[in-house]
Short mmCIF file of C-alpha atoms in Angstrom, two decimals:
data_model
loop_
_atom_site.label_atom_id
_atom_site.label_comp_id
_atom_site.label_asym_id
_atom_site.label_seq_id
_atom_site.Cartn_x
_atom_site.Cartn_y
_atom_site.Cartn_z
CA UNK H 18 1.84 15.10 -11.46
CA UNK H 19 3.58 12.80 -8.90
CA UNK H 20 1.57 14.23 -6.20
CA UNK H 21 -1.60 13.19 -7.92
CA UNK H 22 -0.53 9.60 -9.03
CA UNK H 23 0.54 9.00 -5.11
CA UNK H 24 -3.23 10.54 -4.03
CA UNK H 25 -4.74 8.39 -6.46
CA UNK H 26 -2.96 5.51 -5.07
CA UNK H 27 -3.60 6.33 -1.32
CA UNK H 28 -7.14 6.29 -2.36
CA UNK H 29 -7.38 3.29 -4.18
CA UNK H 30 -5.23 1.55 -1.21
CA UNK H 31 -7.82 2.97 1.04
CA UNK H 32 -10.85 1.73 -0.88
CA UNK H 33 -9.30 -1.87 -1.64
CA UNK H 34 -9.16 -2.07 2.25
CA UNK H 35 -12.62 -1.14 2.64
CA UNK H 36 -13.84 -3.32 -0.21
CA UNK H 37 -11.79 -6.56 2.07
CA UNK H 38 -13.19 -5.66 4.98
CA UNK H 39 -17.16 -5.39 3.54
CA UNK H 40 -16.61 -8.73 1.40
CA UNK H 41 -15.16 -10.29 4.95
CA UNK H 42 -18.19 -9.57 6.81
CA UNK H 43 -20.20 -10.58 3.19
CA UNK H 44 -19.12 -14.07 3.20
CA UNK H 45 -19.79 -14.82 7.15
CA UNK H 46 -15.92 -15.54 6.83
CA UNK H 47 -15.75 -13.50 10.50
CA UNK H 48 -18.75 -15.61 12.08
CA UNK H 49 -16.79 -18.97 10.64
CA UNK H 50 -13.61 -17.77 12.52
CA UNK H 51 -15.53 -17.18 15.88
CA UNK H 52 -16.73 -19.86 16.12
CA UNK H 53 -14.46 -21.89 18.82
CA UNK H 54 -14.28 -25.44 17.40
CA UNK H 55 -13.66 -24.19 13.62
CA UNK H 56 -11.41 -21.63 14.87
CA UNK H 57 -8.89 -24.12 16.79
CA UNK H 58 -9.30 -26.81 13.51
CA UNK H 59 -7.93 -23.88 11.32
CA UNK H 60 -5.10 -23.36 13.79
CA UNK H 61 -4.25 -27.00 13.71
CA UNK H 62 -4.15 -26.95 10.13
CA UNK H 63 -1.93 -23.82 10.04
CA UNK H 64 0.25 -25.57 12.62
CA UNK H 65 0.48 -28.25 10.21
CA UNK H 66 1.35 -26.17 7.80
CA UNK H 67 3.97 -24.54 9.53
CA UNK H 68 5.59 -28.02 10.74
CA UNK H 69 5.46 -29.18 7.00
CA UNK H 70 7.11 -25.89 5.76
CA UNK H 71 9.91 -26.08 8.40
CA UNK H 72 10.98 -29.15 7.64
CA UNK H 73 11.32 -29.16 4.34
CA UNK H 74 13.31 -25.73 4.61
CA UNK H 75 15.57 -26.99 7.08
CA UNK H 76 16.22 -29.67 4.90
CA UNK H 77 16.62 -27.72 1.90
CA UNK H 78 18.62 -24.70 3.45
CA UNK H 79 21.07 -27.28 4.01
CA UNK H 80 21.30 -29.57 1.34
CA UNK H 81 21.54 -26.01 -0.76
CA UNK H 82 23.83 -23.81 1.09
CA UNK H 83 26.15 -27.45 0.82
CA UNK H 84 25.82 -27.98 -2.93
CA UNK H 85 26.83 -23.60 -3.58
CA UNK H 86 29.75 -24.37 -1.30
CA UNK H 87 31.16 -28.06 -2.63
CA UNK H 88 30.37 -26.59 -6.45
CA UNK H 89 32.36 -23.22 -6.27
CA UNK H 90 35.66 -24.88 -4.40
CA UNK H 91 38.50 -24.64 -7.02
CA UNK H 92 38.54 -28.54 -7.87
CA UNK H 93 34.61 -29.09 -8.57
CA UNK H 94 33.86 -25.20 -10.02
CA UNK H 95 34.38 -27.04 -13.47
CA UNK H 96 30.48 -28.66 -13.29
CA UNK H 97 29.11 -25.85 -11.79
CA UNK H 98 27.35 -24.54 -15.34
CA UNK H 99 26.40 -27.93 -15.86
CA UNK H 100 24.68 -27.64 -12.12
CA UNK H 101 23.37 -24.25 -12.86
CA UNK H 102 21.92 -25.33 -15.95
CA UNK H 103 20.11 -28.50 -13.93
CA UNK H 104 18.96 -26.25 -11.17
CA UNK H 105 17.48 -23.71 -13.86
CA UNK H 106 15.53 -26.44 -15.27
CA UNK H 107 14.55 -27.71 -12.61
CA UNK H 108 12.87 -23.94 -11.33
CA UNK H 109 10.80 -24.23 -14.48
CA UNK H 110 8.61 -27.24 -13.58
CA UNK H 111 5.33 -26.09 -11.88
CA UNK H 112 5.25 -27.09 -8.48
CA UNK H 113 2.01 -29.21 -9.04
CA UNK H 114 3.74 -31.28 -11.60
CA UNK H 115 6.65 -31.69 -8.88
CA UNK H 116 3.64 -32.84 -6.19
CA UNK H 117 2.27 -35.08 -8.62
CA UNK H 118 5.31 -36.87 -9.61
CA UNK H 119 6.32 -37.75 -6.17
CA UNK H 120 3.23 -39.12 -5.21
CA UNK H 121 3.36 -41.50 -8.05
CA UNK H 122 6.22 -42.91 -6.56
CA UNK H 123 5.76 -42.34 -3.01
CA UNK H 124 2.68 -42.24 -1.91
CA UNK H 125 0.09 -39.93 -0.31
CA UNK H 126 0.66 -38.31 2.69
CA UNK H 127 2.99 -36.54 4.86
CA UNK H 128 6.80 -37.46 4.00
CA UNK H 129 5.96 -37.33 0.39
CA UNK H 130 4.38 -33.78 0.60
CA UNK H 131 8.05 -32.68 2.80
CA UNK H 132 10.34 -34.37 -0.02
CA UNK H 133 8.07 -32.60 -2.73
CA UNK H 134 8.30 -29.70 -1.01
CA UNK H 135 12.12 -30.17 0.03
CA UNK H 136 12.96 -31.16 -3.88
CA UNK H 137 11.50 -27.86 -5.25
CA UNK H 138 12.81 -25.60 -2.39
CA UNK H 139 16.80 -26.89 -2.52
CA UNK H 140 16.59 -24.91 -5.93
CA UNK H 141 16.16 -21.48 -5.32
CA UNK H 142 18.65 -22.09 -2.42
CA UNK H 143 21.63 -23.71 -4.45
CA UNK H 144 21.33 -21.31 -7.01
CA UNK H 145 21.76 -18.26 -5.09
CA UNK H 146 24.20 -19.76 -3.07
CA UNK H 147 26.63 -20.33 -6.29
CA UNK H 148 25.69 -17.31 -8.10
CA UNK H 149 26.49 -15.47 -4.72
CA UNK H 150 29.76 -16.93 -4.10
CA UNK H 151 30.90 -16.73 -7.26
CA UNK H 152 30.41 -13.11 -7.66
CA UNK H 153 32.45 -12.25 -4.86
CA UNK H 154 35.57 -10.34 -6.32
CA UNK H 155 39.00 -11.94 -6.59
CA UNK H 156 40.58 -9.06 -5.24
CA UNK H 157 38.94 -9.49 -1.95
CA UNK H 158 39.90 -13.47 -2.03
CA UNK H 159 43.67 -12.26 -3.25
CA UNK H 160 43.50 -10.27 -0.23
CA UNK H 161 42.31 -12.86 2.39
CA UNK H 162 44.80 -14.75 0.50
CA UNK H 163 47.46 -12.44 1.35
CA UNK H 164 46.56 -11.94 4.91
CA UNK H 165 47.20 -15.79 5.38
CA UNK H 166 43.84 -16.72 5.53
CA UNK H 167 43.51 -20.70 4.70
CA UNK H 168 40.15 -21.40 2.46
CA UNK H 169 38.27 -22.57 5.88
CA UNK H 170 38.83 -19.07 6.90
CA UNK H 171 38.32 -17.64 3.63
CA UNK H 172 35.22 -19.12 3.28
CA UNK H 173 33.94 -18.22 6.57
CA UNK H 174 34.97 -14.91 6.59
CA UNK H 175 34.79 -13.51 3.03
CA UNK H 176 32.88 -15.50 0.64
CA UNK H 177 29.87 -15.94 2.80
CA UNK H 178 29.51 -12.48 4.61
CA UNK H 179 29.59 -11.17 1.17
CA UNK H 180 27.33 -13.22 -0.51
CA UNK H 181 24.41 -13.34 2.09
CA UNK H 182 22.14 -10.86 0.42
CA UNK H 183 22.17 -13.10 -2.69
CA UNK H 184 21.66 -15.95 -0.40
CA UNK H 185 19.04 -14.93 1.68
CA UNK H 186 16.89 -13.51 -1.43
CA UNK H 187 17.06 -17.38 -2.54
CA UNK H 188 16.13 -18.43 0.69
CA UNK H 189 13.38 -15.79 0.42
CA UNK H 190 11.65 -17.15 -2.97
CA UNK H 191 12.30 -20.58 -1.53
CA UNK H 192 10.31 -20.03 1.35
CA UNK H 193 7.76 -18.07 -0.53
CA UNK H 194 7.45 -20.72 -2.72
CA UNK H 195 7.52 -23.62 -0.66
CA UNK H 196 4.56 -21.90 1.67
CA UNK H 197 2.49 -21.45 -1.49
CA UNK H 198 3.33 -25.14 -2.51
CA UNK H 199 2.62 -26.45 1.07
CA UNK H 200 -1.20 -25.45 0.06
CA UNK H 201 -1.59 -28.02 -2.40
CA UNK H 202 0.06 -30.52 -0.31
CA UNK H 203 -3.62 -31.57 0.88
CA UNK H 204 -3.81 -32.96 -3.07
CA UNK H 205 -1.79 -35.54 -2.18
CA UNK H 206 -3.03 -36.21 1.62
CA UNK H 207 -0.63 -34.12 3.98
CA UNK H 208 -3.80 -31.41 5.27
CA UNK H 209 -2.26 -28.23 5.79
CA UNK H 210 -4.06 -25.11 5.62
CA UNK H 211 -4.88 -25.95 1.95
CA UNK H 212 -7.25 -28.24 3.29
CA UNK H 213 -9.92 -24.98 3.97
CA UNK H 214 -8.82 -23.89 0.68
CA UNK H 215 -9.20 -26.84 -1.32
CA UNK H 216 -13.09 -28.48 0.25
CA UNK H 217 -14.18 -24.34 0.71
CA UNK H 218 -14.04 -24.13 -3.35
CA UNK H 219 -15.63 -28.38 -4.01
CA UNK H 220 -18.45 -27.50 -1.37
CA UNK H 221 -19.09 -23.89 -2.34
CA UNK H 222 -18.62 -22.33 1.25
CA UNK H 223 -17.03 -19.11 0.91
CA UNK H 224 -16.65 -18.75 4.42
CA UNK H 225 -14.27 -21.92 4.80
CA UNK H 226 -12.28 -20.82 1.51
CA UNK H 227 -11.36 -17.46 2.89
CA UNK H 228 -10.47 -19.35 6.19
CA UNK H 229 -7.78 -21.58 4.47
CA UNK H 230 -7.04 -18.72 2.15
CA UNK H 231 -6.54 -15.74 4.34
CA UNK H 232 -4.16 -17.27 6.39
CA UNK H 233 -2.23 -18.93 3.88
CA UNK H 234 -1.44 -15.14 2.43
CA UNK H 235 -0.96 -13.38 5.75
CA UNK H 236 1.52 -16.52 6.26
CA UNK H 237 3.68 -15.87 3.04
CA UNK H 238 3.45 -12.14 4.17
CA UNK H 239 4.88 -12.53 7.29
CA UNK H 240 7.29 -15.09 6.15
CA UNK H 241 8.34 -12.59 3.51
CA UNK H 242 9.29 -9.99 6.07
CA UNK H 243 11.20 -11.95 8.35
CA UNK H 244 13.44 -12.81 5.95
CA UNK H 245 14.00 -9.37 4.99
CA UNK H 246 14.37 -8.62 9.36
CA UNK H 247 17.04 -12.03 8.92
CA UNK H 248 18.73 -9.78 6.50
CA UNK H 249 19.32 -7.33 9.09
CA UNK H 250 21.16 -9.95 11.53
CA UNK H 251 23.03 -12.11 8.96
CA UNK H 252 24.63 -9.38 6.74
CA UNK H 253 27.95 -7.35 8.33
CA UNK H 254 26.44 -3.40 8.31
CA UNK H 255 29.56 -2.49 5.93
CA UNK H 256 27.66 -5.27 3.23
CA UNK H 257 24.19 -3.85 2.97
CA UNK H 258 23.90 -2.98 0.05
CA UNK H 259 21.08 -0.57 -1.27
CA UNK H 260 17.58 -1.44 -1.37
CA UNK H 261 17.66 -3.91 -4.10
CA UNK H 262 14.64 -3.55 -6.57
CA UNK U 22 3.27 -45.64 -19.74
CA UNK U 23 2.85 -41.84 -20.02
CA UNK U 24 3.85 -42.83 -23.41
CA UNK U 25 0.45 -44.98 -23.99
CA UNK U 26 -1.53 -42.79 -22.32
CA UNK U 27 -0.58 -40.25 -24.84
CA UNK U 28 -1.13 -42.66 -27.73
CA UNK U 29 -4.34 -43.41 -26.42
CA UNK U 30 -5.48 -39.91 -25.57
CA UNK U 31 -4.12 -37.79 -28.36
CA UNK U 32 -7.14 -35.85 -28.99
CA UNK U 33 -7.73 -34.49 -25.49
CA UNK U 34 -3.64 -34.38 -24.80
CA UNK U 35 -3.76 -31.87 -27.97
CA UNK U 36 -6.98 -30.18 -26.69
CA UNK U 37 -6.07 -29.62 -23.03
CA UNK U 38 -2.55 -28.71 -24.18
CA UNK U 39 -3.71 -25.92 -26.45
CA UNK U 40 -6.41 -24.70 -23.76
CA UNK U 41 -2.99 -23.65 -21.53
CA UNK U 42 -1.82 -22.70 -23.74
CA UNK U 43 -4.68 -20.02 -24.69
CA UNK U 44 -4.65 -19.12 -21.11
CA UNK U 45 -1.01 -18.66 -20.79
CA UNK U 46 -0.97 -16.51 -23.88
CA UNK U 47 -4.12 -14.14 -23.16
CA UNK U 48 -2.70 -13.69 -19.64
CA UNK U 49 0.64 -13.24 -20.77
CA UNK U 50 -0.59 -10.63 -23.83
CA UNK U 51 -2.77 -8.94 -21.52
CA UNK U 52 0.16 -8.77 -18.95
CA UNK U 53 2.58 -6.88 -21.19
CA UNK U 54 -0.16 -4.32 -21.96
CA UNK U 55 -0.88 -3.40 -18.42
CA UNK U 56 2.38 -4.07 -16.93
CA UNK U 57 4.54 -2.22 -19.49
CA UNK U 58 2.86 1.34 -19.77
CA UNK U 59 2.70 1.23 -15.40
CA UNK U 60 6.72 0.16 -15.73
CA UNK U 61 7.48 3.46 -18.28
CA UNK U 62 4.85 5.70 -15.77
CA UNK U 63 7.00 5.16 -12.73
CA UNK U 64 10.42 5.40 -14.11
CA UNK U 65 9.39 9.55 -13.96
CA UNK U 66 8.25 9.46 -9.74
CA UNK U 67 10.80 7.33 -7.39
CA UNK U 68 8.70 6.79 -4.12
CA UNK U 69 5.58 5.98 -6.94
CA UNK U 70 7.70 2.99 -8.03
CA UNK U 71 8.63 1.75 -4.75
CA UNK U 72 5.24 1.69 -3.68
CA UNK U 73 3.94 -0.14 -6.99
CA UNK U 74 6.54 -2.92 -7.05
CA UNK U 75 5.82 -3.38 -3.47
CA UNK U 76 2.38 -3.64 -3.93
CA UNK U 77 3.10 -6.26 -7.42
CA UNK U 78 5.45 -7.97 -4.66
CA UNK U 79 2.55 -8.38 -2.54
CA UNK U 80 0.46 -10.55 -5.42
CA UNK U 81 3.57 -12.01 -6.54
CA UNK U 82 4.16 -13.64 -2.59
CA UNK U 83 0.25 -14.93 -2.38
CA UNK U 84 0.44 -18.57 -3.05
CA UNK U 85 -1.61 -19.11 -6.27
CA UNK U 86 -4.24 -21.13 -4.94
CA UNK U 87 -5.10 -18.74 -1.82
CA UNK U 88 -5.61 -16.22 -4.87
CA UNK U 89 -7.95 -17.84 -6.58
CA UNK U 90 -9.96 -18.93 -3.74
CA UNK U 91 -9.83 -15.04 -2.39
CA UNK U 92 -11.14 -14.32 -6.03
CA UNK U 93 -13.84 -16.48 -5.95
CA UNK U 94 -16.44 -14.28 -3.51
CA UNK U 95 -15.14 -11.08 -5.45
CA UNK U 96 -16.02 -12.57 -8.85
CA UNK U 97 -18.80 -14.56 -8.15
CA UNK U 98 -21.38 -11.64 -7.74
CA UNK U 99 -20.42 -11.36 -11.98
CA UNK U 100 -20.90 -14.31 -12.68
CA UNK U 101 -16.92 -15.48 -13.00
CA UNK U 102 -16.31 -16.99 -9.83
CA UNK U 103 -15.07 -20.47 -11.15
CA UNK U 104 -13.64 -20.97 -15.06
CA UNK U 105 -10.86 -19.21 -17.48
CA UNK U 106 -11.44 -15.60 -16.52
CA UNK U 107 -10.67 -15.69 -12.97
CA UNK U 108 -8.06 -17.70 -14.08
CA UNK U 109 -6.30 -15.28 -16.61
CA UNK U 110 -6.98 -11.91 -14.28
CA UNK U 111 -4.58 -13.90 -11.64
CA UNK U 112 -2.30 -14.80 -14.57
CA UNK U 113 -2.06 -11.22 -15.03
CA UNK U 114 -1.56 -9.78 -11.51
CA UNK U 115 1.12 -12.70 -10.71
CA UNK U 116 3.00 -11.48 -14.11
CA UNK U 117 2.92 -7.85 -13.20
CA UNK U 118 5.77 -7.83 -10.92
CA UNK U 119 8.65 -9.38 -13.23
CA UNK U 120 7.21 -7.29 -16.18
CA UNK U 121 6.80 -3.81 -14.22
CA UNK U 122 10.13 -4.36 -12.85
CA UNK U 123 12.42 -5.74 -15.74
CA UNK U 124 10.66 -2.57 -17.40
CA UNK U 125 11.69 0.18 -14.40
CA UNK U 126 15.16 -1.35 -14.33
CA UNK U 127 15.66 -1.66 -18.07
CA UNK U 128 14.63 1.83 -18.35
CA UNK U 129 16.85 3.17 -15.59
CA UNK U 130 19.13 1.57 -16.70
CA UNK U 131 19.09 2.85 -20.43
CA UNK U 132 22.92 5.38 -20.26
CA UNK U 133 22.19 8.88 -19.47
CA UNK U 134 24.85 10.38 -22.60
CA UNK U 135 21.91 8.56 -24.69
CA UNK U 136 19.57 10.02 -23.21
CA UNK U 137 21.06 13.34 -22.95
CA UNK U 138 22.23 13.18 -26.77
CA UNK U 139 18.62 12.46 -27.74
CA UNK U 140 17.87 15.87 -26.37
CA UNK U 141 20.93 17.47 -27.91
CA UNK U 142 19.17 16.13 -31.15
CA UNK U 143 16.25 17.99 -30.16
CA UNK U 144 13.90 15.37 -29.25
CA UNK U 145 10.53 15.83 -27.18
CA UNK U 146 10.42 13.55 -23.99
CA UNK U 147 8.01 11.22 -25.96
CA UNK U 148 10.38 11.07 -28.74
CA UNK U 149 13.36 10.14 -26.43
CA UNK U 150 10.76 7.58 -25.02
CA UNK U 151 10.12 6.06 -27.85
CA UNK U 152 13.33 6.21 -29.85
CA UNK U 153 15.90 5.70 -27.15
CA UNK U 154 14.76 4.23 -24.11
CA UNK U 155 12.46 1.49 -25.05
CA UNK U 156 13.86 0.36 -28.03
CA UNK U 157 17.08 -0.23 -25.42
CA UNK U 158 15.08 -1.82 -22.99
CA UNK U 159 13.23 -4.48 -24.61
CA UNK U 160 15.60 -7.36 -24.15
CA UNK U 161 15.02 -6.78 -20.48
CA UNK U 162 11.24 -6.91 -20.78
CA UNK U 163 11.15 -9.96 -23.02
CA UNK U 164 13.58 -11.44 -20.09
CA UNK U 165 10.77 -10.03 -17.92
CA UNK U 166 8.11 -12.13 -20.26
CA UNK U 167 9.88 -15.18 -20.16
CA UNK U 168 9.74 -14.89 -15.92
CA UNK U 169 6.08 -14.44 -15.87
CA UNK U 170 5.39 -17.01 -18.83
CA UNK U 171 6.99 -19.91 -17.16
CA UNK U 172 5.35 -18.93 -14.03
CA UNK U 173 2.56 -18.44 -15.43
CA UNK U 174 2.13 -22.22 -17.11
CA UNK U 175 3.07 -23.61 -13.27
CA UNK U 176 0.27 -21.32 -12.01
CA UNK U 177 -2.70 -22.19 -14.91
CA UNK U 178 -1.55 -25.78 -14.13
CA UNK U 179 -3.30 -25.52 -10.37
CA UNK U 180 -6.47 -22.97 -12.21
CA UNK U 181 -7.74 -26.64 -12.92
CA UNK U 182 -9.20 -26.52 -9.53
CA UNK U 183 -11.30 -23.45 -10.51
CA UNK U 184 -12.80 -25.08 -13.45
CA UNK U 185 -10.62 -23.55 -16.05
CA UNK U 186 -9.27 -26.39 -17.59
CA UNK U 187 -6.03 -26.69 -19.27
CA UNK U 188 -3.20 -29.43 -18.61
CA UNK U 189 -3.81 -29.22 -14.31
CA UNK U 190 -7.05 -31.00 -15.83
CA UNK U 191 -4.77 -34.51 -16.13
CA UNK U 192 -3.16 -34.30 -13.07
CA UNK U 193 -6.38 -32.77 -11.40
CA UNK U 194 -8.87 -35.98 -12.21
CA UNK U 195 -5.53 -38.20 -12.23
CA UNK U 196 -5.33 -37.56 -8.20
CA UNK U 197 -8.61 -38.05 -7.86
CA UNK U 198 -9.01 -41.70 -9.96
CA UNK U 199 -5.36 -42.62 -8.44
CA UNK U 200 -4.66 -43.09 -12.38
CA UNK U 201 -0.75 -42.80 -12.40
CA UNK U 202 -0.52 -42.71 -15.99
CA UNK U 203 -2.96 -39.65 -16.45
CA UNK U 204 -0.72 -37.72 -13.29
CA UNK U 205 2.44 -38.36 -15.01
CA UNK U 206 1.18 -37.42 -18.88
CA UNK U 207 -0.12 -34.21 -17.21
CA UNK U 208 3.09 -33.24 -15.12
CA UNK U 209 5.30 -34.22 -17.84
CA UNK U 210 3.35 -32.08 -20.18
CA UNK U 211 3.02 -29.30 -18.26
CA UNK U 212 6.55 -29.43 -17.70
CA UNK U 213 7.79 -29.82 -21.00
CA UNK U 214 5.88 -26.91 -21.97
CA UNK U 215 7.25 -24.99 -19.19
CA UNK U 216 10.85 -25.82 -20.13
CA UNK U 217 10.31 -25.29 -24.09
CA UNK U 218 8.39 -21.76 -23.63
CA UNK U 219 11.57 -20.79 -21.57
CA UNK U 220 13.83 -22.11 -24.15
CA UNK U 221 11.57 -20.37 -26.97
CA UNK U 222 11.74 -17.09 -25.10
CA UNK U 223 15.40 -17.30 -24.37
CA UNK U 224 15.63 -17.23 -28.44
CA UNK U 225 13.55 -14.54 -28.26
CA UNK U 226 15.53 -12.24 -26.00
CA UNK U 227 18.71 -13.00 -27.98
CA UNK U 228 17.39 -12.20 -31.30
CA UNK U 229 16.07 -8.84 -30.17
CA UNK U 230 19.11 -8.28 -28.41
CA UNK U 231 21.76 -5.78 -30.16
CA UNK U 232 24.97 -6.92 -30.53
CA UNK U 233 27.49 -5.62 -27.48
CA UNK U 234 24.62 -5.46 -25.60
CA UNK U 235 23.51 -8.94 -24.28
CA UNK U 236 22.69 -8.19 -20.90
CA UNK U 237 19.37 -9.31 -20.61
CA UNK U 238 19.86 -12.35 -18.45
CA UNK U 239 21.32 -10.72 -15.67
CA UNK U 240 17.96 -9.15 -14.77
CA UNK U 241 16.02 -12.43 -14.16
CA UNK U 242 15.34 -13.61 -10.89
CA UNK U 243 17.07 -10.46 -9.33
#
């Protein structure tokens, strides 16, 4: 019966790519894309994209990472439900209402689409970072302790080697996220590939749409599997754990 | 001010509110019908669940609004490019992967000794199916729901675009009359529905919950 159910899904894989590839040719979305002037605007517009993206995770890798450290030392790790609970509220607002509420008080255009983007992104980040470090298992701290390890070298050594894979899967919906968010940036004036997207749907033009659109998703693709390639580098071999589901 | 705006506008605050939250909830019901049965099928075939949650893990990383544009040239040829139906069929693919997975892992997870007593008892696989393992696993589904439901009311927020209305409407012709008032009423609604679904379905997953067994939470967000 499994042998079936895997057929039926090679074939429907096999079709769906078919289907994409007729419906790509369909829409002229090929001839838009080869044509040289549209092609480099769409590559400006990713690029702007890109820059937009990378800023606001740099930003927000930071600023995260920092707030799971400060909040799981021994003195603060009293608030850090009460920044948990903040965080998890926070992750509930839809990302347009987070756009739209910082252009009302900042403006259109390109630093107010990064802090948008920056605000929802540090979530994910801080989160992970906390509930990562503070699932690492006293024995293991007991025994850094032991070895004379000060909490510099504790921290370095133990808490965040061992918490990475929580980490980076934060960083992962983060950057998911904020590449899927970056798209409606051009709402509030900061372009990005969203741009396409957005004027392909208000002027009926398929062909533009699936330009902004196509690249957008091969974008959060590829962004998706780096991270899980940065897992390889960043996580000690004697860490990995299993496939997580 | 979002205040006033609300005072002013009750009627179409009310309307627009209950339009998400018709699309949340048909997307949502519609979700749990699909997503559930495909979570119990691949508990039984291991490399047939890794390929399914990758490919759910594919729709869940395509930013909403690339998915509804991609939808657009695929539907139009019915008739539903633009409005609530393309709308609630990406509702539904977004939702599968929290709801297929909570499922597979709630089920996996379900003790073997239960599941092995259940056959001591002399139960059919169905009957173990349906007396054991999914009674056991539905807090982890509902914690599954309540995922895909908050998403969900972020993502029908943006389906304004599309035509198919709901509280992205606000912040939608807000942006475009550079009305503050109407952006904020709409984000603030949107998110106050957002946080008070999660709150409801929180409830939810506790009261379902057996006592000594309140582990649903740990499953979200994995």
């Amino acid at each position: 019966m499994g042998n079936i159910l895997i057929r039926i899904y090679r074939l429907i894989m096999v079709l769906f790519l078919l289907a994409a590839g007729v419906l790509l040719d369909r829409t002229g979305m090929l001839e838009y894309m080869a044509d040289p002037y549209e092609f480099a605007y769409v590559l400006a517009l990713a690029r702007q994209h890109i820059v937009m993206v990378a800023v606001a995770m740099v930003l927000a890798t930071a600023l995260g990472v920092g707030i799971g450290i400060v909040f799981t030392r021994a003195r603060m790790k009293k608030y850090a439900g009460v920044v948990m609970y903040i965080v998890g509220l926070g992750q509930t607002i839809p990302s347009l209402a987070v756009l739209a509420i910082v252009m009302s008080f900042m403006g259109i255009g390109f630093e107010p689409a990064v802090f948008a983007l920056f605000v929802y992104s540090v979530l994910p980040i801080a989160r992970n970072t906390l509930a990562g470090i503070n699932a690492v298992p006293n024995w293991l701290l007991d025994a850094a302790k032991g070895m004379g390890m000060n909490n510099c070298q504790i921290l370095w050594h133990v808490e965040l080697p061992n918490a990475m894979q929580v980490m980076l899967t934060g960083f992962r919906v983060s950057l998911v996220i904020c590449i899927g968010t970056a798209a409606l940036a051009f709402l509030i004036g900061a372009g990005g590939l969203g741009e396409q997207i957005f004027m392909g749907i208000d002027l009926m033009r398929t062909d533009k749409l699936l330009a902004g659109a196509i690249p957008t998703i091969l974008l959060a693709l590829l962004a998706d599997y780096l991270c899980e390639f940065l897992g390889l580098l960043l996580i000690p071999r004697g860490l990995r754990l299993e496939q997580a589901l | 001010m979002v205040w006033d705006y609300i005072v002013n506008n009750t009627a179409k605050c009310i309307e627009l509110t209950l339009e998400h939250i018709f699309i949340v909830g048909m997307a949502c019901s519609l979700a749990i019908v699909i997503g559930v049965p495909i979570g119990v099928a691949i508990t039984r075939n291991k490399s047939l669940a890794s390929k399914v949650l990758n490919t759910a893990n594919i729709f869940m990383t395509t930013p909403s609004i690339a998915l509804f544009g991609i939808m657009i040239p695929i539907l139009a040829p019915f008739g539903y490019g633009l409005g609530k139906v393309p709308a609630i069929i990406a509702l539904i693919l977004y939702s599968q992967l929290p709801i297929i997975r909570n499922t597979y892992v709630a089920i996996k997870n379900v003790p073997p000794e239960l599941v092995d007593a259940g056959r001591g008892l002399g139960m059919t696989s169905w009957q173990r199916l349906k007396e054991i393992e999914i009674p056991l696993a539905v807090p982890v589904i509902i914690a599954g729901l309540r995922t895909a439901a908050v998403m969900s009311i972020g993502i029908a927020a943006i389906a304004a675009y599309i035509g198919a209305g709901g509280l992205g409407v606000l912040i939608q012709q807000g942006i475009g009359r550079s009305y503050e008032p109407m952006i904020l009423t709409g984000a603030v609604l949107v998110s106050v529905l957002a946080i008070f679904v999660d709150g409801f379905m929180a409830g939810l997953e506790s009261l379902v919950t057996p006592k000594g067994l309140k582990v649903g939470r740990r499953l979200r967000h994995g």
